[in-house]
mmCIF file of C-alpha atoms in Angstrom:
data_model
loop_
_atom_site.group_PDB
_atom_site.id
_atom_site.type_symbol
_atom_site.label_atom_id
_atom_site.label_comp_id
_atom_site.label_asym_id
_atom_site.label_seq_id
_atom_site.Cartn_x
_atom_site.Cartn_y
_atom_site.Cartn_z
ATOM 1 C CA MET A 9 -0.014 -0.100 0.129
ATOM 2 C CA ASP A 10 1.089 3.555 -0.688
ATOM 3 C CA ASP A 11 0.956 6.440 1.657
ATOM 4 C CA LEU A 12 -2.529 7.596 0.380
ATOM 5 C CA GLN A 13 -4.007 4.104 0.761
ATOM 6 C CA LEU A 14 -2.587 3.693 4.260
ATOM 7 C CA LYS A 15 -4.198 7.022 5.361
ATOM 8 C CA GLN A 16 -7.586 6.010 3.760
ATOM 9 C CA VAL A 17 -7.529 2.553 5.354
ATOM 10 C CA ILE A 18 -6.845 4.034 8.859
ATOM 11 C CA GLU A 19 -9.461 6.705 8.520
ATOM 12 C CA LYS A 20 -12.053 4.161 7.734
ATOM 13 C CA VAL A 21 -11.226 2.218 10.885
ATOM 14 C CA ARG A 22 -11.259 5.328 12.889
ATOM 15 C CA LYS A 23 -14.729 6.413 11.571
ATOM 16 C CA ASN A 24 -16.042 3.011 11.863
ATOM 17 C CA ILE A 25 -15.149 2.760 15.622
ATOM 18 C CA GLN A 26 -16.231 6.217 16.336
ATOM 19 C CA SER A 27 -19.622 5.473 14.881
ATOM 20 C CA VAL A 28 -20.428 3.292 17.972
ATOM 21 C CA VAL A 29 -18.048 4.774 20.489
ATOM 22 C CA ILE A 30 -19.221 8.304 20.875
ATOM 23 C CA GLY A 31 -16.928 11.033 22.428
ATOM 24 C CA GLN A 32 -13.775 8.903 22.801
ATOM 25 C CA SER A 33 -11.626 9.972 19.881
ATOM 26 C CA LYS A 34 -8.600 10.311 21.995
ATOM 27 C CA ALA A 35 -8.815 6.800 23.250
ATOM 28 C CA VAL A 36 -9.694 5.455 19.662
ATOM 29 C CA ASP A 37 -6.423 7.121 18.406
ATOM 30 C CA LEU A 38 -4.381 5.632 21.275
ATOM 31 C CA LEU A 39 -5.789 2.224 20.705
ATOM 32 C CA LEU A 40 -4.976 2.489 16.961
ATOM 33 C CA ILE A 41 -1.451 3.739 17.710
ATOM 34 C CA ALA A 42 -0.843 0.556 19.930
ATOM 35 C CA LEU A 43 -2.289 -1.648 17.325
ATOM 36 C CA VAL A 44 -0.052 -0.703 14.533
ATOM 37 C CA SER A 45 2.839 -0.607 16.980
ATOM 38 C CA ARG A 46 2.208 -4.126 17.958
ATOM 39 C CA GLY A 47 1.623 -3.054 21.458
ATOM 40 C CA HIS A 48 -1.013 -3.766 24.332
ATOM 41 C CA VAL A 49 -3.369 -1.237 25.982
ATOM 42 C CA LEU A 50 -4.781 -0.952 29.611
ATOM 43 C CA LEU A 51 -8.003 0.985 29.861
ATOM 44 C CA GLU A 52 -8.963 2.354 33.223
ATOM 45 C CA ASP A 53 -11.932 4.296 34.379
ATOM 46 C CA VAL A 54 -15.221 4.038 35.995
ATOM 47 C CA PRO A 55 -17.776 1.451 34.894
ATOM 48 C CA GLY A 56 -20.061 2.039 32.137
ATOM 49 C CA ILE A 57 -17.904 4.458 30.048
ATOM 50 C CA GLY A 58 -17.418 2.223 27.041
ATOM 51 C CA LYS A 59 -14.209 0.483 27.507
ATOM 52 C CA THR A 60 -15.648 -3.041 26.593
ATOM 53 C CA THR A 61 -17.543 -1.486 23.669
ATOM 54 C CA LEU A 62 -14.320 0.175 22.383
ATOM 55 C CA ALA A 63 -12.359 -3.228 22.190
ATOM 56 C CA SER A 64 -15.346 -5.096 20.619
ATOM 57 C CA ALA A 65 -15.625 -2.335 17.950
ATOM 58 C CA LEU A 66 -12.056 -2.677 17.012
ATOM 59 C CA ALA A 67 -12.267 -6.430 16.722
ATOM 60 C CA ARG A 68 -15.324 -6.073 14.451
ATOM 61 C CA SER A 69 -13.792 -3.423 12.341
ATOM 62 C CA LEU A 70 -10.692 -5.520 11.665
ATOM 63 C CA ASN A 71 -12.553 -9.010 11.386
ATOM 64 C CA LEU A 72 -10.126 -10.352 13.926
ATOM 65 C CA SER A 73 -10.736 -13.557 16.002
ATOM 66 C CA PHE A 74 -11.954 -12.021 19.237
ATOM 67 C CA SER A 75 -11.636 -13.441 22.833
ATOM 68 C CA ARG A 76 -13.141 -11.888 25.887
ATOM 69 C CA ILE A 77 -11.977 -13.079 29.252
ATOM 70 C CA GLN A 78 -13.999 -11.981 32.349
ATOM 71 C CA PHE A 79 -11.497 -11.995 35.010
ATOM 72 C CA THR A 80 -12.878 -13.070 38.358
ATOM 73 C CA PRO A 81 -11.012 -14.707 41.437
ATOM 74 C CA ASP A 82 -11.892 -18.263 40.316
ATOM 75 C CA VAL A 83 -10.232 -17.803 36.738
ATOM 76 C CA MET A 84 -7.317 -20.203 36.467
ATOM 77 C CA PRO A 85 -4.132 -19.746 34.476
ATOM 78 C CA SER A 86 -5.058 -22.806 32.359
ATOM 79 C CA ASP A 87 -8.283 -21.074 31.371
ATOM 80 C CA ILE A 88 -6.082 -18.417 29.621
ATOM 81 C CA THR A 89 -3.098 -20.377 28.326
ATOM 82 C CA GLY A 90 -4.755 -23.837 27.632
ATOM 83 C CA PHE A 91 -4.144 -27.227 29.126
ATOM 84 C CA ASN A 92 -3.353 -30.811 28.115
ATOM 85 C CA MET A 93 -5.935 -33.560 28.520
ATOM 86 C CA TYR A 94 -5.380 -37.218 28.356
ATOM 87 C CA ASN A 95 -7.128 -38.892 25.317
ATOM 88 C CA PRO A 96 -7.662 -42.368 26.252
ATOM 89 C CA LYS A 97 -8.346 -43.460 22.653
ATOM 90 C CA GLU A 98 -5.083 -42.214 21.212
ATOM 91 C CA GLY A 99 -3.328 -42.920 24.353
ATOM 92 C CA GLU A 100 -1.704 -39.431 24.569
ATOM 93 C CA PHE A 101 -2.215 -35.966 25.864
ATOM 94 C CA THR A 102 -4.029 -33.403 23.538
ATOM 95 C CA PHE A 103 -3.535 -29.563 23.777
ATOM 96 C CA HIS A 104 -6.788 -27.679 24.402
ATOM 97 C CA PRO A 105 -6.021 -23.833 23.555
ATOM 98 C CA GLY A 106 -7.093 -21.354 26.151
ATOM 99 C CA ALA A 107 -8.775 -18.056 25.660
ATOM 100 C CA ILE A 108 -5.467 -16.224 24.761
ATOM 101 C CA MET A 109 -5.463 -17.955 21.459
ATOM 102 C CA ALA A 110 -7.074 -15.089 19.424
ATOM 103 C CA ASN A 111 -5.972 -12.034 17.464
ATOM 104 C CA LEU A 112 -7.612 -9.484 19.880
ATOM 105 C CA VAL A 113 -7.948 -10.493 23.522
ATOM 106 C CA LEU A 114 -10.125 -8.454 25.855
ATOM 107 C CA ALA A 115 -9.033 -8.991 29.624
ATOM 108 C CA ASP A 116 -11.900 -7.626 31.264
ATOM 109 C CA GLU A 117 -11.526 -6.311 34.823
ATOM 110 C CA ILE A 118 -8.156 -7.759 34.910
ATOM 111 C CA ASN A 119 -7.501 -6.618 38.454
ATOM 112 C CA ARG A 120 -10.315 -8.956 39.734
ATOM 113 C CA SER A 121 -8.208 -12.077 39.211
ATOM 114 C CA SER A 122 -5.394 -13.393 41.429
ATOM 115 C CA PRO A 123 -1.871 -12.500 40.654
ATOM 116 C CA LYS A 124 -1.041 -15.965 39.660
ATOM 117 C CA THR A 125 -3.752 -15.646 36.951
ATOM 118 C CA GLN A 126 -2.535 -12.238 35.833
ATOM 119 C CA SER A 127 1.011 -13.446 35.487
ATOM 120 C CA SER A 128 -0.242 -16.066 32.973
ATOM 121 C CA LEU A 129 -0.417 -13.239 30.486
ATOM 122 C CA LEU A 130 3.247 -12.224 30.806
ATOM 123 C CA GLU A 131 4.750 -14.527 28.347
ATOM 124 C CA ALA A 132 1.968 -14.123 25.860
ATOM 125 C CA MET A 133 2.177 -10.297 25.956
ATOM 126 C CA GLN A 134 6.026 -10.119 25.802
ATOM 127 C CA ASP A 135 6.950 -13.213 23.475
ATOM 128 C CA ARG A 136 3.628 -13.899 21.637
ATOM 129 C CA GLN A 137 3.512 -17.408 22.709
ATOM 130 C CA VAL A 138 2.408 -19.553 25.621
ATOM 131 C CA THR A 139 4.183 -22.501 27.193
ATOM 132 C CA VAL A 140 2.258 -25.376 28.542
ATOM 133 C CA ASP A 141 3.829 -28.323 30.188
ATOM 134 C CA GLY A 142 7.183 -27.371 28.547
ATOM 135 C CA VAL A 143 5.829 -26.925 25.092
ATOM 136 C CA SER A 144 5.551 -23.662 23.425
ATOM 137 C CA TYR A 145 2.550 -22.602 21.184
ATOM 138 C CA PRO A 146 2.787 -19.485 19.142
ATOM 139 C CA LEU A 147 -0.124 -16.975 19.196
ATOM 140 C CA PRO A 148 -1.850 -15.746 16.056
ATOM 141 C CA GLU A 149 -0.692 -12.810 14.329
ATOM 142 C CA PRO A 150 -1.488 -10.042 14.690
ATOM 143 C CA PHE A 151 -2.077 -10.365 18.543
ATOM 144 C CA MET A 152 -3.107 -7.658 20.983
ATOM 145 C CA VAL A 153 -4.345 -7.581 24.467
ATOM 146 C CA VAL A 154 -6.751 -4.832 25.537
ATOM 147 C CA ALA A 155 -7.234 -5.056 29.341
ATOM 148 C CA THR A 156 -9.676 -3.089 31.416
ATOM 149 C CA GLN A 157 -9.854 -2.194 35.099
ATOM 150 C CA ASN A 158 -12.240 0.008 37.106
ATOM 151 C CA ALA A 159 -10.516 2.858 38.867
ATOM 152 C CA VAL A 160 -12.886 3.273 41.715
ATOM 153 C CA GLU A 161 -13.435 -0.348 42.969
ATOM 154 C CA GLN A 162 -10.893 -1.563 45.519
ATOM 155 C CA ILE A 163 -12.714 -4.462 47.211
ATOM 156 C CA GLY A 164 -12.007 -7.834 45.791
ATOM 157 C CA THR A 165 -9.278 -6.597 43.323
ATOM 158 C CA TYR A 166 -5.695 -7.245 43.039
ATOM 159 C CA PRO A 167 -3.461 -4.363 41.956
ATOM 160 C CA LEU A 168 -1.346 -5.261 38.794
ATOM 161 C CA PRO A 169 2.291 -5.932 39.601
ATOM 162 C CA GLU A 170 4.915 -3.928 38.023
ATOM 163 C CA ALA A 171 6.115 -6.512 35.573
ATOM 164 C CA GLN A 172 2.537 -6.837 34.237
ATOM 165 C CA LEU A 173 2.047 -3.002 33.953
ATOM 166 C CA ASP A 174 5.313 -2.809 32.149
ATOM 167 C CA ARG A 175 4.006 -4.991 29.310
ATOM 168 C CA PHE A 176 1.386 -2.549 28.383
ATOM 169 C CA MET A 177 2.462 0.031 25.825
ATOM 170 C CA ILE A 178 -0.214 2.516 26.583
ATOM 171 C CA LYS A 179 -2.430 3.201 29.526
ATOM 172 C CA SER A 180 -5.456 5.456 28.904
ATOM 173 C CA ASN A 181 -8.473 6.719 30.780
ATOM 174 C CA LEU A 182 -11.878 7.379 29.022
ATOM 175 C CA ARG A 183 -13.837 10.292 29.828
ATOM 176 C CA TYR A 184 -17.482 11.018 30.451
ATOM 177 C CA PRO A 185 -19.341 12.122 27.466
ATOM 178 C CA SER A 186 -20.718 15.600 27.035
ATOM 179 C CA PRO A 187 -24.518 16.216 27.513
ATOM 180 C CA ALA A 188 -25.005 16.263 23.645
ATOM 181 C CA GLU A 189 -22.995 12.933 23.304
ATOM 182 C CA GLU A 190 -24.749 11.238 26.075
ATOM 183 C CA VAL A 191 -28.151 11.946 24.349
ATOM 184 C CA GLN A 192 -26.573 10.579 21.105
ATOM 185 C CA ILE A 193 -25.627 7.486 23.018
ATOM 186 C CA TYR A 194 -29.138 6.895 24.422
ATOM 187 C CA ALA A 195 -30.710 7.357 20.899
ATOM 188 C CA MET A 196 -28.227 5.026 19.468
ATOM 189 C CA HIS A 197 -28.930 2.112 21.808
ATOM 190 C CA ALA A 198 -32.787 2.538 21.632
ATOM 191 C CA GLY A 199 -32.977 -0.468 19.511
ATOM 192 C CA HIS A 200 -30.316 -3.414 19.015
ATOM 193 C CA SER A 201 -26.745 -2.913 19.884
ATOM 194 C CA PRO A 202 -25.131 -0.725 17.294
ATOM 195 C CA LEU A 203 -22.169 -3.231 17.396
ATOM 196 C CA LEU A 204 -24.081 -5.577 15.264
ATOM 197 C CA ASP A 205 -24.247 -3.179 12.522
ATOM 198 C CA LEU A 206 -20.386 -2.631 12.252
ATOM 199 C CA GLU A 207 -18.838 -3.820 8.986
ATOM 200 C CA THR A 208 -15.266 -5.007 8.422
ATOM 201 C CA VAL A 209 -13.205 -2.127 6.872
ATOM 202 C CA MET A 210 -9.683 -3.577 7.197
ATOM 203 C CA THR A 211 -8.336 -6.929 6.190
ATOM 204 C CA THR A 212 -5.792 -8.803 8.270
ATOM 205 C CA GLU A 213 -3.172 -8.555 5.399
ATOM 206 C CA GLU A 214 -3.756 -4.692 5.428
ATOM 207 C CA LEU A 215 -3.135 -4.537 9.326
ATOM 208 C CA LEU A 216 0.107 -6.638 8.962
ATOM 209 C CA ALA A 217 1.250 -4.215 6.255
ATOM 210 C CA LEU A 218 0.510 -1.320 8.575
ATOM 211 C CA GLN A 219 2.491 -2.954 11.324
ATOM 212 C CA GLU A 220 5.336 -3.516 8.981
ATOM 213 C CA ALA A 221 5.289 0.002 7.739
ATOM 214 C CA ALA A 222 5.354 1.310 11.355
ATOM 215 C CA ILE A 223 8.534 -0.564 12.009
ATOM 216 C CA ASN A 224 10.177 1.242 9.114
ATOM 217 C CA ILE A 225 9.254 4.740 10.329
ATOM 218 C CA TYR A 226 12.464 6.738 10.599
ATOM 219 C CA VAL A 227 13.692 8.139 14.070
ATOM 220 C CA ALA A 228 16.450 10.487 14.153
ATOM 221 C CA ALA A 229 19.298 10.130 16.522
ATOM 222 C CA PRO A 230 18.566 13.242 18.697
ATOM 223 C CA LEU A 231 15.102 11.730 19.327
ATOM 224 C CA TYR A 232 16.531 8.541 20.774
ATOM 225 C CA ASP A 233 18.770 10.766 23.044
ATOM 226 C CA TYR A 234 15.582 12.683 24.172
ATOM 227 C CA VAL A 235 13.698 9.605 25.137
ATOM 228 C CA ALA A 236 16.763 8.279 27.077
ATOM 229 C CA LYS A 237 16.863 11.757 28.915
ATOM 230 C CA LEU A 238 13.226 11.337 29.834
ATOM 231 C CA ALA A 239 13.709 7.687 31.137
ATOM 232 C CA GLN A 240 16.807 8.703 33.136
ATOM 233 C CA GLU A 241 15.048 11.685 34.708
ATOM 234 C CA THR A 242 12.185 9.390 35.974
ATOM 235 C CA ARG A 243 14.902 7.260 37.678
ATOM 236 C CA ARG A 244 16.388 10.495 39.281
ATOM 237 C CA HIS A 245 13.360 12.193 40.392
ATOM 238 C CA LYS A 246 13.222 12.725 44.048
ATOM 239 C CA GLN A 247 9.477 11.672 44.290
ATOM 240 C CA VAL A 248 9.932 8.306 42.352
ATOM 241 C CA GLN A 249 10.839 5.092 43.914
ATOM 242 C CA LEU A 250 10.950 3.084 40.623
ATOM 243 C CA GLY A 251 11.553 4.909 37.278
ATOM 244 C CA VAL A 252 11.072 3.823 33.532
ATOM 245 C CA SER A 253 12.804 0.727 32.323
ATOM 246 C CA PRO A 254 14.576 0.524 28.967
ATOM 247 C CA ARG A 255 11.848 -1.624 27.759
ATOM 248 C CA GLY A 256 9.220 1.041 28.697
ATOM 249 C CA ALA A 257 11.294 3.732 26.858
ATOM 250 C CA LEU A 258 11.486 1.553 23.811
ATOM 251 C CA MET A 259 7.745 1.101 23.803
ATOM 252 C CA LEU A 260 7.592 4.882 23.823
ATOM 253 C CA VAL A 261 9.735 5.140 20.594
ATOM 254 C CA GLN A 262 7.545 2.274 19.004
ATOM 255 C CA ALA A 263 4.379 4.146 19.837
ATOM 256 C CA ALA A 264 5.925 7.371 18.411
ATOM 257 C CA LYS A 265 6.278 5.496 15.306
ATOM 258 C CA GLY A 266 2.710 4.386 15.212
ATOM 259 C CA ARG A 267 1.483 7.985 15.587
ATOM 260 C CA ALA A 268 3.710 9.067 12.960
ATOM 261 C CA LEU A 269 2.168 6.406 10.655
ATOM 262 C CA LEU A 270 -1.371 7.277 11.540
ATOM 263 C CA GLU A 271 -0.647 10.992 10.641
ATOM 264 C CA GLY A 272 0.750 10.068 7.387
ATOM 265 C CA ARG A 273 4.491 10.674 8.030
ATOM 266 C CA ASP A 274 7.386 8.297 7.457
ATOM 267 C CA TYR A 275 9.442 9.933 10.182
ATOM 268 C CA VAL A 276 8.902 10.649 13.978
ATOM 269 C CA LEU A 277 8.625 14.383 15.283
ATOM 270 C CA PRO A 278 9.534 15.443 18.788
ATOM 271 C CA ASP A 279 5.848 16.218 19.259
ATOM 272 C CA ASP A 280 4.968 12.485 18.816
ATOM 273 C CA ILE A 281 7.199 11.673 21.809
ATOM 274 C CA HIS A 282 5.988 14.569 23.911
ATOM 275 C CA TYR A 283 2.275 13.758 23.206
ATOM 276 C CA LEU A 284 2.485 10.020 23.982
ATOM 277 C CA ALA A 285 5.084 10.137 27.029
ATOM 278 C CA PRO A 286 2.208 10.442 29.671
ATOM 279 C CA TYR A 287 0.324 7.502 28.088
ATOM 280 C CA CYS A 288 3.476 5.388 27.767
ATOM 281 C CA LEU A 289 5.479 6.212 30.814
ATOM 282 C CA ALA A 290 3.150 7.219 33.805
ATOM 283 C CA HIS A 291 1.915 3.880 34.567
ATOM 284 C CA ARG A 292 5.396 2.462 34.851
ATOM 285 C CA LEU A 293 6.447 4.772 37.648
ATOM 286 C CA ILE A 294 6.060 4.088 41.449
ATOM 287 C CA LEU A 295 6.321 7.037 43.819
ATOM 288 C CA HIS A 296 7.555 7.129 47.076
ATOM 289 C CA SER A 297 4.808 6.619 49.782
ATOM 290 C CA GLU A 298 5.368 10.021 51.381
ATOM 291 C CA SER A 299 5.100 11.723 47.864
ATOM 292 C CA GLU A 300 1.588 9.918 47.331
ATOM 293 C CA LEU A 301 0.445 11.036 50.784
ATOM 294 C CA ALA A 302 1.558 14.609 49.784
ATOM 295 C CA GLY A 303 -0.820 14.418 46.795
ATOM 296 C CA ALA A 304 1.801 13.791 43.959
ATOM 297 C CA SER A 305 0.680 11.668 40.926
ATOM 298 C CA VAL A 306 2.710 9.924 38.386
ATOM 299 C CA VAL A 307 1.129 11.931 35.480
ATOM 300 C CA GLN A 308 2.382 15.287 37.338
ATOM 301 C CA VAL A 309 5.812 13.731 37.667
ATOM 302 C CA ILE A 310 5.887 13.009 33.825
ATOM 303 C CA GLU A 311 4.605 16.364 32.922
ATOM 304 C CA GLN A 312 7.250 18.005 35.184
ATOM 305 C CA ILE A 313 9.875 16.051 33.506
ATOM 306 C CA LEU A 314 8.626 16.932 30.144
ATOM 307 C CA GLN A 315 8.505 20.641 31.025
ATOM 308 C CA ASN A 316 12.247 20.403 32.373
ATOM 309 C CA THR A 317 13.689 18.433 29.441
ATOM 310 C CA PRO A 318 14.301 20.554 26.318
ATOM 311 C CA LEU A 319 12.907 19.099 23.162
ATOM 312 C CA PRO A 320 15.550 18.324 20.482
ATOM 313 C CA LYS A 321 16.413 21.165 18.259
ATOM 314 C CA GLN A 322 16.544 18.820 15.230
ATOM 315 C CA ALA A 323 14.824 15.558 14.451
#
């Protein structure tokens, strides 16, 4: 596909999703950035904002195999990765794939499952494979995890560990719709679910081509230096106990490539990194307890670092 075709396909997907997910244009764009960058997304907000609808609309727009895992305390790791069952007729064990074996996996309310179950996603998200009884099984391509968690519920939840959070390229919050948007949502859902009317607007081959194009987006040397400075500042900041890892900084670069592609460029601008830094870096930070008690937040720390770190003069 040439640049014009890429832009047209991306715009079709964006409009298709926004036709059923009202008032969440920023979240839609972040989801698409992660998609073309081969990353995973964590959506956090209050219940009923549209987190699940957003993931479902993406899957329908791309005609991807879709699996929804409703995380609860009784979900087992084998429910996700799969398991071996003895077949007496064949006299051998047969592998039964788990819910992770899909192109797009919605991990709904991921913080309601035990840490052991949460950790079963680690290998899948990092290496795009699962290992069961010593045998590795590759996941289908493309592969993406969209996880949701409710920000206000604490009872019966298990906070995601740092290793799990570090696997998510982007963490985003949805917003409440405006009064006009809310009325539009009510009217849209007066009959059957609008998701049922969504049509496929991008093929798997087109998506894989987009992902390949994102890999080849040009990043100038000063921008790598800028990202490294941001990461190092998070580790030196007096309010931060745990800063951004090299993996987290690399994901910021990859996301910046994805944003450049979505905007029709074959090169990354400093603005791409500056815009995405709060979404790609903030969830990787752990503040000192006294800083949290004083009212500090990880987003405020990232914004402060961005203000104090000069943008590269050339890109």
